[in-house]
Coordinates of C-alpha atoms and ligand atoms in Angstrom, one line a residue:
M1 CA 167.3 84.9 -117.5
N2 CA 165.6 84.7 -114.1
D3 CA 161.7 84.6 -114.5
A4 CA 161.0 84.6 -110.7
P5 CA 158.6 87.4 -109.7
E6 CA 160.5 90.4 -108.4
K7 CA 160.0 90.7 -104.6
K8 CA 158.6 94.1 -103.6
K9 CA 161.1 96.0 -101.5
K10 CA 159.9 96.8 -98.0
K11 CA 159.4 100.5 -97.5
T12 CA 161.6 102.1 -94.9
I13 CA 161.6 105.5 -93.2
K14 CA 164.0 106.7 -95.9
D15 CA 161.4 106.1 -98.6
I16 CA 158.7 108.4 -97.3
A17 CA 157.9 112.1 -97.2
P18 CA 159.2 113.5 -93.9
E19 CA 156.1 115.7 -93.3
K20 CA 152.5 114.8 -92.9
T21 CA 150.4 115.8 -95.9
A22 CA 148.9 119.2 -94.9
I23 CA 145.1 119.4 -94.4
P24 CA 143.4 122.4 -96.0
E25 CA 142.0 124.8 -93.5
Q26 CA 139.9 128.0 -93.6
D27 CA 142.0 131.1 -93.4
P28 CA 142.3 132.2 -89.7
K29 CA 141.1 135.8 -90.4
K30 CA 138.0 134.6 -92.2
R31 CA 137.2 131.6 -90.1
C32 CA 137.0 133.6 -86.8
T33 CA 134.0 135.3 -88.2
N34 CA 132.0 132.2 -89.0
F35 CA 131.0 128.8 -87.4
D36 CA 131.9 126.7 -90.5
E37 CA 134.4 123.9 -90.1
V38 CA 138.0 125.0 -89.7
A39 CA 139.8 121.9 -91.0
L40 CA 138.3 120.9 -94.4
G41 CA 139.5 117.3 -94.7
Y42 CA 141.7 115.5 -97.2
T43 CA 140.9 115.2 -100.8
E44 CA 141.3 111.7 -102.3
E45 CA 144.6 112.7 -103.7
M46 CA 145.9 113.9 -100.3
A47 CA 144.6 110.8 -98.6
L48 CA 146.4 108.5 -101.0
K49 CA 149.6 110.5 -100.6
E50 CA 149.4 110.3 -96.8
A51 CA 148.5 106.5 -96.9
E52 CA 151.8 106.0 -98.8
R53 CA 153.7 107.3 -95.8
C54 CA 152.6 104.3 -93.7
L55 CA 155.3 101.6 -93.5
D56 CA 152.7 98.9 -92.8
C57 CA 155.0 97.7 -89.9
K58 CA 155.4 94.1 -89.0
K59 CA 154.9 95.1 -85.3
P60 CA 152.8 98.3 -85.6
K61 CA 153.2 100.5 -82.6
C62 CA 150.2 102.7 -83.5
I63 CA 147.7 100.1 -82.5
D64 CA 149.0 100.1 -78.9
G65 CA 148.4 103.8 -78.8
C66 CA 144.8 103.5 -79.8
P67 CA 142.4 103.1 -76.8
V68 CA 140.1 100.9 -78.8
L69 CA 142.8 99.0 -80.7
I70 CA 141.8 99.9 -84.2
D71 CA 143.6 97.9 -86.9
I72 CA 145.3 101.1 -88.1
P73 CA 147.8 99.6 -90.7
G74 CA 144.9 97.5 -91.9
F75 CA 142.6 100.4 -92.7
I76 CA 145.5 102.5 -94.2
R77 CA 146.5 99.6 -96.4
E78 CA 143.0 99.6 -97.8
V79 CA 143.0 103.3 -98.4
A80 CA 146.3 102.9 -100.4
K81 CA 144.5 100.3 -102.5
K82 CA 141.5 102.7 -102.9
N83 CA 139.3 100.1 -101.3
Y84 CA 137.5 102.6 -99.1
R85 CA 134.6 100.4 -98.3
R86 CA 136.9 97.8 -96.7
A87 CA 138.8 100.6 -94.9
F88 CA 135.5 101.8 -93.5
E89 CA 134.5 98.3 -92.3
I90 CA 137.8 97.9 -90.5
L91 CA 137.3 101.3 -88.7
K92 CA 133.7 100.6 -87.8
K93 CA 134.6 97.2 -86.3
D94 CA 136.3 99.0 -83.3
N95 CA 135.1 102.5 -83.5
A96 CA 131.3 103.3 -83.6
L97 CA 131.9 107.0 -84.5
P98 CA 134.9 107.3 -86.8
A99 CA 133.8 110.6 -88.4
V100 CA 133.7 112.1 -84.9
C101 CA 137.0 110.6 -83.7
G102 CA 138.8 111.5 -86.9
R103 CA 138.0 115.1 -86.0
V104 CA 138.4 115.4 -82.2
C105 CA 140.6 112.5 -80.9
P106 CA 143.9 113.7 -79.4
Q107 CA 145.9 111.5 -81.9
E108 CA 149.1 113.3 -81.0
A109 CA 148.9 111.8 -77.5
Q110 CA 147.7 108.4 -78.8
C111 CA 148.2 106.5 -82.0
E112 CA 150.3 109.1 -83.7
K113 CA 152.5 109.5 -80.7
T114 CA 153.5 105.8 -80.8
C115 CA 153.7 105.6 -84.7
I116 CA 157.1 104.4 -85.6
T117 CA 157.7 107.2 -88.1
A118 CA 157.3 109.7 -85.2
K119 CA 160.7 108.8 -83.9
K120 CA 162.4 110.7 -86.8
L121 CA 159.7 112.3 -88.9
D122 CA 156.1 113.5 -88.7
P123 CA 153.9 110.6 -87.7
V124 CA 151.5 109.2 -90.2
G125 CA 148.3 111.4 -90.3
I126 CA 146.2 108.6 -88.8
G127 CA 143.4 110.9 -87.6
R128 CA 143.2 112.7 -90.9
L129 CA 143.0 109.4 -92.8
E130 CA 140.3 108.1 -90.4
R131 CA 138.2 111.3 -91.1
F132 CA 138.7 110.9 -94.8
V133 CA 137.4 107.3 -94.8
A134 CA 134.4 108.2 -92.5
D135 CA 133.5 111.2 -94.6
W136 CA 133.8 109.2 -97.8
A137 CA 131.4 106.6 -96.3
I138 CA 128.9 109.4 -95.4
K139 CA 129.0 110.8 -98.9
Q140 CA 128.4 107.3 -100.4
G141 CA 125.6 106.7 -97.9
W142 CA 127.2 103.5 -96.7
E143 CA 125.3 102.1 -93.8
D144 CA 125.7 98.9 -91.9
A145 CA 122.4 96.9 -92.1
P146 CA 123.1 93.9 -89.9
E147 CA 120.6 91.2 -89.6
I148 CA 119.1 91.6 -86.1
T149 CA 117.5 88.7 -84.2
P150 CA 115.4 90.1 -81.3
N151 CA 116.5 88.5 -78.0
G152 CA 113.5 89.7 -76.0
K153 CA 115.6 91.8 -73.6
K154 CA 114.9 95.5 -72.8
V155 CA 117.8 97.8 -71.9
A156 CA 117.7 101.5 -70.9
I157 CA 120.5 103.9 -71.5
V158 CA 120.7 107.1 -69.4
G159 CA 122.6 109.8 -71.4
S160 CA 123.2 110.1 -75.1
G161 CA 126.8 111.1 -75.2
P162 CA 129.5 108.9 -76.9
A163 CA 129.3 106.3 -74.1
G164 CA 125.6 105.9 -74.3
L165 CA 125.5 105.9 -78.1
A166 CA 128.3 103.3 -78.4
C167 CA 126.6 101.1 -75.8
A168 CA 123.2 101.4 -77.6
G169 CA 124.7 100.5 -81.0
D170 CA 126.2 97.2 -79.8
L171 CA 123.1 96.2 -77.8
V172 CA 120.7 96.9 -80.6
R173 CA 122.8 94.8 -83.0
A174 CA 122.8 92.0 -80.5
G175 CA 118.9 92.0 -80.5
C176 CA 118.0 94.0 -77.4
E177 CA 115.2 96.6 -77.4
V178 CA 117.1 99.8 -76.5
T179 CA 115.7 103.1 -75.2
I180 CA 118.0 106.1 -74.6
Y181 CA 116.8 108.7 -72.1
E182 CA 118.4 112.1 -72.5
A183 CA 118.0 115.1 -70.1
L184 CA 118.5 117.7 -72.9
H185 CA 116.2 118.4 -75.8
M186 CA 118.7 116.9 -78.3
P187 CA 120.8 113.8 -78.2
G188 CA 124.6 113.7 -78.5
G189 CA 126.0 114.8 -75.1
V190 CA 129.1 116.9 -75.2
L191 CA 129.5 116.2 -78.9
K192 CA 126.4 118.4 -79.4
Y193 CA 126.3 120.9 -76.6
G194 CA 130.0 121.3 -75.9
I195 CA 132.2 120.9 -79.0
P196 CA 131.3 123.7 -81.4
E197 CA 130.2 123.4 -85.0
F198 CA 133.6 124.6 -86.4
R199 CA 135.3 121.6 -84.9
L200 CA 132.6 119.0 -85.2
P201 CA 129.5 119.9 -87.3
N202 CA 126.2 118.7 -85.8
E203 CA 125.4 117.1 -89.2
V204 CA 128.1 114.6 -88.6
I205 CA 126.7 113.6 -85.2
D206 CA 123.1 113.5 -86.5
I207 CA 124.1 111.0 -89.2
E208 CA 125.5 108.7 -86.6
I209 CA 122.4 109.1 -84.4
D210 CA 120.0 108.6 -87.3
A211 CA 121.9 105.3 -88.2
L212 CA 121.2 104.1 -84.6
K213 CA 117.6 105.0 -84.9
K214 CA 117.3 103.1 -88.1
L215 CA 118.6 100.1 -86.3
G216 CA 115.7 100.5 -83.9
V217 CA 117.2 102.5 -81.0
K218 CA 114.5 104.7 -79.4
I219 CA 115.6 108.1 -78.1
E220 CA 113.5 110.0 -75.5
C221 CA 114.7 113.6 -74.9
D222 CA 113.8 116.0 -72.1
K223 CA 113.8 113.1 -69.6
I224 CA 116.0 113.7 -66.5
I225 CA 116.4 110.3 -64.9
G226 CA 116.3 110.7 -61.1
R227 CA 113.6 113.3 -61.5
I228 CA 110.8 111.9 -63.8
F229 CA 111.6 108.4 -62.6
T230 CA 114.5 106.7 -60.9
I231 CA 116.7 103.8 -61.9
P232 CA 115.1 101.4 -59.3
Q233 CA 111.7 102.3 -60.9
M234 CA 113.1 101.6 -64.4
M235 CA 114.3 98.1 -63.2
E236 CA 111.4 97.2 -61.0
E237 CA 108.3 98.9 -62.6
K238 CA 109.3 99.6 -66.3
G239 CA 110.5 96.2 -67.1
F240 CA 114.1 97.0 -68.1
D241 CA 116.4 93.9 -67.7
A242 CA 119.5 96.1 -67.4
V243 CA 120.4 99.8 -67.4
F244 CA 123.5 101.6 -68.5
V245 CA 124.4 105.0 -67.0
G246 CA 126.5 107.3 -69.3
T247 CA 125.6 110.7 -67.8
G248 CA 129.0 112.3 -68.2
A249 CA 130.6 114.8 -65.9
G250 CA 128.8 118.0 -66.6
A251 CA 128.6 119.8 -63.2
P252 CA 130.7 123.0 -63.3
R253 CA 133.7 123.7 -61.0
F254 CA 134.3 127.1 -59.6
A255 CA 137.5 128.8 -58.2
N256 CA 135.9 130.0 -55.0
I257 CA 137.1 133.6 -55.2
P258 CA 135.3 136.8 -54.3
G259 CA 132.8 138.0 -57.0
E260 CA 131.6 134.7 -58.4
N261 CA 127.9 135.7 -57.9
L262 CA 128.3 138.6 -60.4
N263 CA 126.4 138.6 -63.7
G264 CA 128.6 138.0 -66.7
L265 CA 130.3 134.9 -65.2
F266 CA 129.6 131.6 -67.0
S267 CA 130.7 128.1 -66.6
A268 CA 132.1 126.9 -69.9
N269 CA 129.5 124.2 -70.3
E270 CA 126.6 126.8 -69.8
Y271 CA 128.3 129.2 -72.2
L272 CA 128.9 126.6 -74.9
T273 CA 125.4 125.1 -74.5
R274 CA 123.9 128.6 -74.9
V275 CA 125.8 129.0 -78.1
N276 CA 125.8 125.5 -79.6
L277 CA 122.6 123.9 -78.4
M278 CA 120.4 126.9 -78.0
S279 CA 121.6 128.4 -81.3
G280 CA 122.9 131.5 -79.5
Y281 CA 125.2 132.1 -82.5
R282 CA 122.2 132.6 -84.7
F283 CA 120.8 135.5 -82.6
P284 CA 118.7 137.5 -83.6
D285 CA 117.4 134.9 -86.1
H286 CA 116.9 132.6 -83.0
D287 CA 115.5 134.3 -80.0
T288 CA 118.3 133.1 -77.6
P289 CA 120.9 135.8 -76.9
V290 CA 124.0 134.6 -75.0
G291 CA 124.3 137.7 -72.9
M292 CA 128.0 138.1 -73.3
G293 CA 130.1 141.3 -73.5
S294 CA 132.9 142.2 -75.8
R295 CA 136.0 141.6 -73.5
V296 CA 136.1 138.0 -72.5
A297 CA 138.5 136.2 -70.1
V298 CA 138.5 132.4 -70.2
I299 CA 140.1 130.6 -67.3
G300 CA 141.8 127.3 -68.0
A301 CA 143.7 125.9 -71.0
G302 CA 142.1 122.6 -71.9
N303 CA 140.0 121.8 -75.0
T304 CA 136.9 123.3 -73.3
A305 CA 138.8 126.5 -72.7
M306 CA 140.0 126.6 -76.3
D307 CA 136.4 126.1 -77.5
A308 CA 135.1 128.9 -75.2
C309 CA 137.9 131.3 -76.5
R310 CA 137.3 130.5 -80.1
V311 CA 133.5 130.7 -79.8
S312 CA 133.9 134.1 -78.1
L313 CA 135.8 135.4 -81.1
R314 CA 133.1 134.2 -83.5
M315 CA 130.4 135.8 -81.3
G316 CA 132.1 139.1 -82.0
A317 CA 134.3 139.7 -78.9
E318 CA 136.9 142.4 -79.4
K319 CA 139.3 140.9 -77.0
V320 CA 139.7 137.3 -75.8
W321 CA 142.2 136.4 -73.1
C322 CA 143.1 132.9 -72.1
V323 CA 144.4 132.8 -68.5
Y324 CA 146.1 129.7 -67.1
R325 CA 148.0 129.3 -63.9
R326 CA 150.7 126.9 -65.4
T327 CA 152.6 127.2 -68.7
I328 CA 151.8 126.1 -72.2
K329 CA 153.8 122.9 -71.5
E330 CA 151.3 121.8 -68.9
S331 CA 148.2 122.9 -70.9
P332 CA 145.9 119.9 -71.4
A333 CA 144.4 121.2 -74.7
R334 CA 145.2 119.4 -78.0
V335 CA 148.2 120.9 -79.7
E336 CA 146.0 121.6 -82.8
E337 CA 143.4 123.5 -80.7
L338 CA 146.0 125.7 -79.1
H339 CA 147.6 126.4 -82.4
H340 CA 144.2 127.3 -84.0
A341 CA 143.3 129.5 -81.1
M342 CA 146.7 131.4 -81.4
E343 CA 146.3 131.8 -85.1
E344 CA 142.8 133.3 -84.6
G345 CA 144.0 136.0 -82.2
V346 CA 143.3 134.6 -78.7
E347 CA 145.8 136.3 -76.3
F348 CA 147.4 133.8 -73.9
H349 CA 148.5 134.7 -70.3
W350 CA 150.5 131.8 -68.9
L351 CA 151.4 131.6 -65.2
T352 CA 148.4 133.8 -64.3
A353 CA 145.6 133.0 -61.9
P354 CA 142.4 135.0 -61.0
V355 CA 142.1 136.1 -57.4
A356 CA 138.9 138.2 -57.5
L357 CA 136.1 139.4 -59.8
H358 CA 135.0 143.0 -59.4
G359 CA 131.6 144.3 -60.4
D360 CA 129.9 147.6 -61.4
E361 CA 126.9 149.2 -59.6
N362 CA 124.5 146.9 -61.4
G363 CA 126.1 143.7 -60.4
W364 CA 127.9 142.9 -63.7
V365 CA 131.5 141.9 -63.9
K366 CA 133.7 144.8 -64.9
S367 CA 137.2 143.5 -64.2
M368 CA 139.1 140.4 -63.1
E369 CA 142.0 140.7 -60.7
C370 CA 144.9 138.2 -61.3
M371 CA 148.2 137.3 -59.8
K372 CA 151.3 136.1 -61.6
M373 CA 152.5 132.6 -60.6
E374 CA 155.8 130.6 -60.8
L375 CA 156.2 126.9 -60.9
G376 CA 157.3 125.2 -57.6
E377 CA 157.7 121.6 -56.6
P378 CA 155.7 118.8 -58.4
D379 CA 152.3 118.1 -56.8
D380 CA 150.4 114.7 -56.6
S381 CA 149.7 114.8 -60.3
G382 CA 153.5 115.0 -61.0
R383 CA 153.1 118.5 -62.5
R384 CA 154.9 121.4 -60.9
R385 CA 152.7 123.3 -58.6
P386 CA 151.9 127.0 -59.4
V387 CA 152.9 129.3 -56.6
P388 CA 151.6 132.9 -56.4
I389 CA 154.2 135.7 -56.7
G390 CA 153.5 138.2 -53.9
G391 CA 152.6 141.8 -55.0
S392 CA 152.1 140.8 -58.7
N393 CA 148.4 141.6 -58.8
F394 CA 147.0 143.2 -61.9
M395 CA 143.6 143.7 -63.7
F396 CA 141.9 142.6 -66.9
E397 CA 139.1 145.0 -67.8
A398 CA 136.9 142.0 -68.7
D399 CA 133.1 142.2 -68.9
T400 CA 132.6 138.4 -69.4
V401 CA 134.4 135.7 -67.5
V402 CA 134.2 132.0 -68.5
Y403 CA 135.3 129.3 -66.1
A404 CA 136.8 126.2 -67.9
L405 CA 138.4 124.7 -64.8
G406 CA 137.2 121.1 -65.2
T407 CA 133.9 119.5 -64.2
N408 CA 132.4 117.3 -61.5
A409 CA 130.0 114.4 -61.4
N410 CA 126.4 115.3 -61.3
P411 CA 125.0 113.7 -58.0
I412 CA 121.5 113.1 -59.2
I413 CA 121.8 109.4 -60.2
A414 CA 123.8 108.4 -57.1
G415 CA 121.4 110.3 -54.9
T416 CA 118.3 108.4 -56.2
T417 CA 119.8 104.9 -56.6
P418 CA 120.1 103.1 -53.2
G419 CA 123.2 100.9 -52.9
L420 CA 125.1 102.6 -55.8
K421 CA 128.7 102.9 -54.8
V422 CA 130.6 106.1 -55.8
N423 CA 134.1 107.2 -55.0
K424 CA 135.0 110.3 -53.0
W425 CA 134.6 112.6 -56.0
G426 CA 131.1 111.1 -56.7
Y427 CA 132.1 109.1 -59.8
I428 CA 130.4 105.7 -60.1
E429 CA 132.5 102.6 -59.2
V430 CA 132.4 99.7 -61.7
D431 CA 134.0 96.3 -62.1
E432 CA 135.9 95.0 -65.1
N433 CA 132.5 94.5 -67.0
Q434 CA 131.5 98.0 -66.2
M435 CA 128.8 96.7 -63.7
T436 CA 128.2 98.9 -60.7
S437 CA 127.5 97.7 -57.1
V438 CA 123.8 97.3 -58.1
P439 CA 123.2 94.1 -60.1
G440 CA 122.1 94.8 -63.7
L441 CA 123.1 98.5 -63.5
F442 CA 126.2 99.4 -65.6
A443 CA 128.0 102.6 -66.1
G444 CA 130.8 104.1 -68.3
G445 CA 132.3 107.2 -69.7
D446 CA 133.1 110.4 -67.8
I447 CA 130.6 109.5 -65.0
V448 CA 133.1 106.7 -64.1
T449 CA 136.5 108.1 -65.0
G450 CA 135.9 111.9 -64.6
A451 CA 136.4 114.2 -67.6
A452 CA 138.3 112.2 -70.3
T453 CA 137.9 111.8 -74.0
V454 CA 135.4 110.8 -76.6
I455 CA 137.2 107.6 -77.6
L456 CA 137.6 106.4 -74.0
A457 CA 133.9 107.1 -73.3
M458 CA 132.9 105.1 -76.4
G459 CA 135.3 102.3 -75.5
A460 CA 133.6 102.1 -72.0
G461 CA 130.2 102.1 -73.6
R462 CA 131.1 99.1 -75.8
Q463 CA 132.8 97.3 -72.9
A464 CA 129.5 97.8 -70.9
A465 CA 127.5 96.4 -73.8
K466 CA 129.6 93.2 -73.6
G467 CA 129.1 93.1 -69.8
I468 CA 125.3 93.6 -70.2
L469 CA 125.0 90.8 -72.8
G470 CA 126.9 88.5 -70.5
Y471 CA 124.7 89.5 -67.5
L472 CA 121.5 89.0 -69.5
E473 CA 122.7 85.6 -70.7
A474 CA 123.5 84.4 -67.2
K475 CA 120.2 85.8 -65.9
Ligands
LIG501 P1 128.6 113.2 -72.2 O1 129.2 113.5 -73.6 O2 128.8 114.3 -71.2 O3 127.1 112.9 -72.3 C1 126.3 112.7 -71.2 C2 124.9 112.9 -71.5 O4 124.1 112.5 -70.4 C3 124.5 114.4 -71.7 O5 123.8 114.5 -73.0 C4 123.7 114.7 -70.5 O6 122.7 115.7 -70.8 C5 123.0 113.4 -70.2 N1 122.6 113.3 -68.8 C6 123.2 113.7 -67.7 N2 122.5 113.4 -66.6 C7 121.3 112.8 -67.0 C8 120.2 112.3 -66.4 N3 120.0 112.4 -65.1 N4 119.2 111.8 -67.2 C9 119.3 111.8 -68.5 N5 120.4 112.2 -69.2 C10 121.4 112.8 -68.5 N6 137.3 114.9 -76.0 C11 138.0 114.5 -77.0 O7 138.3 113.3 -77.2 N7 138.4 115.5 -77.9 C12 138.0 116.8 -77.8 O8 138.4 117.6 -78.7 C13 137.2 117.1 -76.7 N8 136.7 118.4 -76.6 C14 135.9 118.7 -75.6 C15 135.3 120.0 -75.6 C16 134.4 120.3 -74.5 C17 133.8 121.7 -74.5 C18 134.1 119.4 -73.5 C19 133.1 119.7 -72.4 C20 134.6 118.1 -73.6 C21 135.5 117.8 -74.6 N9 136.0 116.5 -74.7 C22 136.8 116.1 -75.8 C23 135.7 115.4 -73.7 C24 134.6 114.5 -74.3 O9 133.6 115.2 -75.0 C25 134.0 113.7 -73.1 O10 135.0 113.0 -72.5 C26 132.9 112.8 -73.6 O11 131.9 113.4 -74.3 C27 132.3 112.0 -72.5 O12 131.2 111.2 -73.0 P2 130.0 110.6 -72.0 O13 129.1 109.9 -73.0 O14 130.6 110.0 -70.9 O15 129.3 111.9 -71.5
LIG502 FE1 151.9 102.8 -90.2 FE2 152.9 104.2 -88.1 FE3 151.3 102.2 -87.6 FE4 153.7 101.7 -88.6 S1 153.2 102.5 -86.6 S2 151.8 100.7 -89.3 S3 154.0 103.5 -89.9 S4 150.7 104.1 -88.8

């Protein structure tokens, strides 16, 4: 008889369930009447089932797809062993905000796209597992309480979005005295004012921000840098040894068509801020009406557009049209967001572009004139250019129009910081350490790359923290 321990057979693609474990969701008919979270998260049983689908590959492709190179098989292995604390530690090592990223990262274009199982089956539900672990940690009240040795250096962060928060987290752990200055009355950046509660509850962001405060990060809201004081003043008069700029790309873009001065036209950021940050969705309990009508046309088909459409439904709009000049194939929104918007009743008009807004006698939008488009030759971005079809004009009887056409850099920092180099679109230029042309001034996130993603902004914030520590040491 052979007493040698039996070698565990390596799992292959044939051994696993072909489909991702489904995530429970609120029913579409019910959820479009409330702001509660749509995706409810895995139970422990579901998470264990999904973790079993990971092949724990020798050469895991998923890591290459993750912008911050999380040890994905490592954390999933710990989930499968029910060692959630260790799984959380692995996630936290590379991702400062796993509960946020588990909810909003475009995994289908990142780690799940490159996951080996995706060649033949559904990819492993990496995002759903990440969210499960992060939510489990929140429920258990796990916090990292590192020993911090003060290094006597003072660093200021301008902007409290994911880039600023991630940068602040790494710097405070390294012993710096960190102060975040935020223009709005609440910290969180787009996570708070842009992404609605039903995708990312504010409570989740607040827990992450409170954890930073407990580590010693000071946050000063209602402070517009460039207006109350400038960056040169911060470095020369306020005693900061370095400054990080993570001001995002929040300036709206317009289509430059007739009628854009009418009432009832919003930029998506203004619209979403009124609802999310100013509690417009709690009117009349909160005295902040949004001022929208009941027939809403949203222009664009990215995540911001999907948020504006779905918020409109929840605000009681009778009709919500999503109008986009290309096709669903070119739409930049996450697949899940498009799917949810369709389920909830948003009506999509592909290959359609607005050409004019028409108003009533009181100066309010009463209709939007559009033209049908067809796809022509590829443009500089490699996508086929939309070309108007002559004589195809038609009207939407819309009383509210929301522009979600992308955003631009806000010029306030560049305009008040002599010597700061920006590119032709106004985005700040940085070197490989995220340092700008001004020594000691660093930048990262959307203000450097243009509108991107939460994980990329966070990654840039952490890269800048490394750069700042190197700069301070050399200084
Ligand atoms: P921001 O999050 O924009 O934060 C910048 C902060 O700086 C803001 O709080 C701003 O008030 C503050 N600020 C600006 N100027 C000053 C100043 N002069 N002084 C002081 N403070 C200032 N990405 C995803 O990965 N998944 C998604 O599902 C997703 N959905 C999105 C939905 C919407 C509606 C929007 C608008 C974006 C979405 N994104 C999504 C993109 C993502 O949120 C951004 O790429 C990311 O937030 C950028 O982070 P940031 O820290 O660079 O800037
Ligand atoms: Fe698991 Fe997919 Fe990564 Fe392989 S590529 S380790 S299956 S998540």
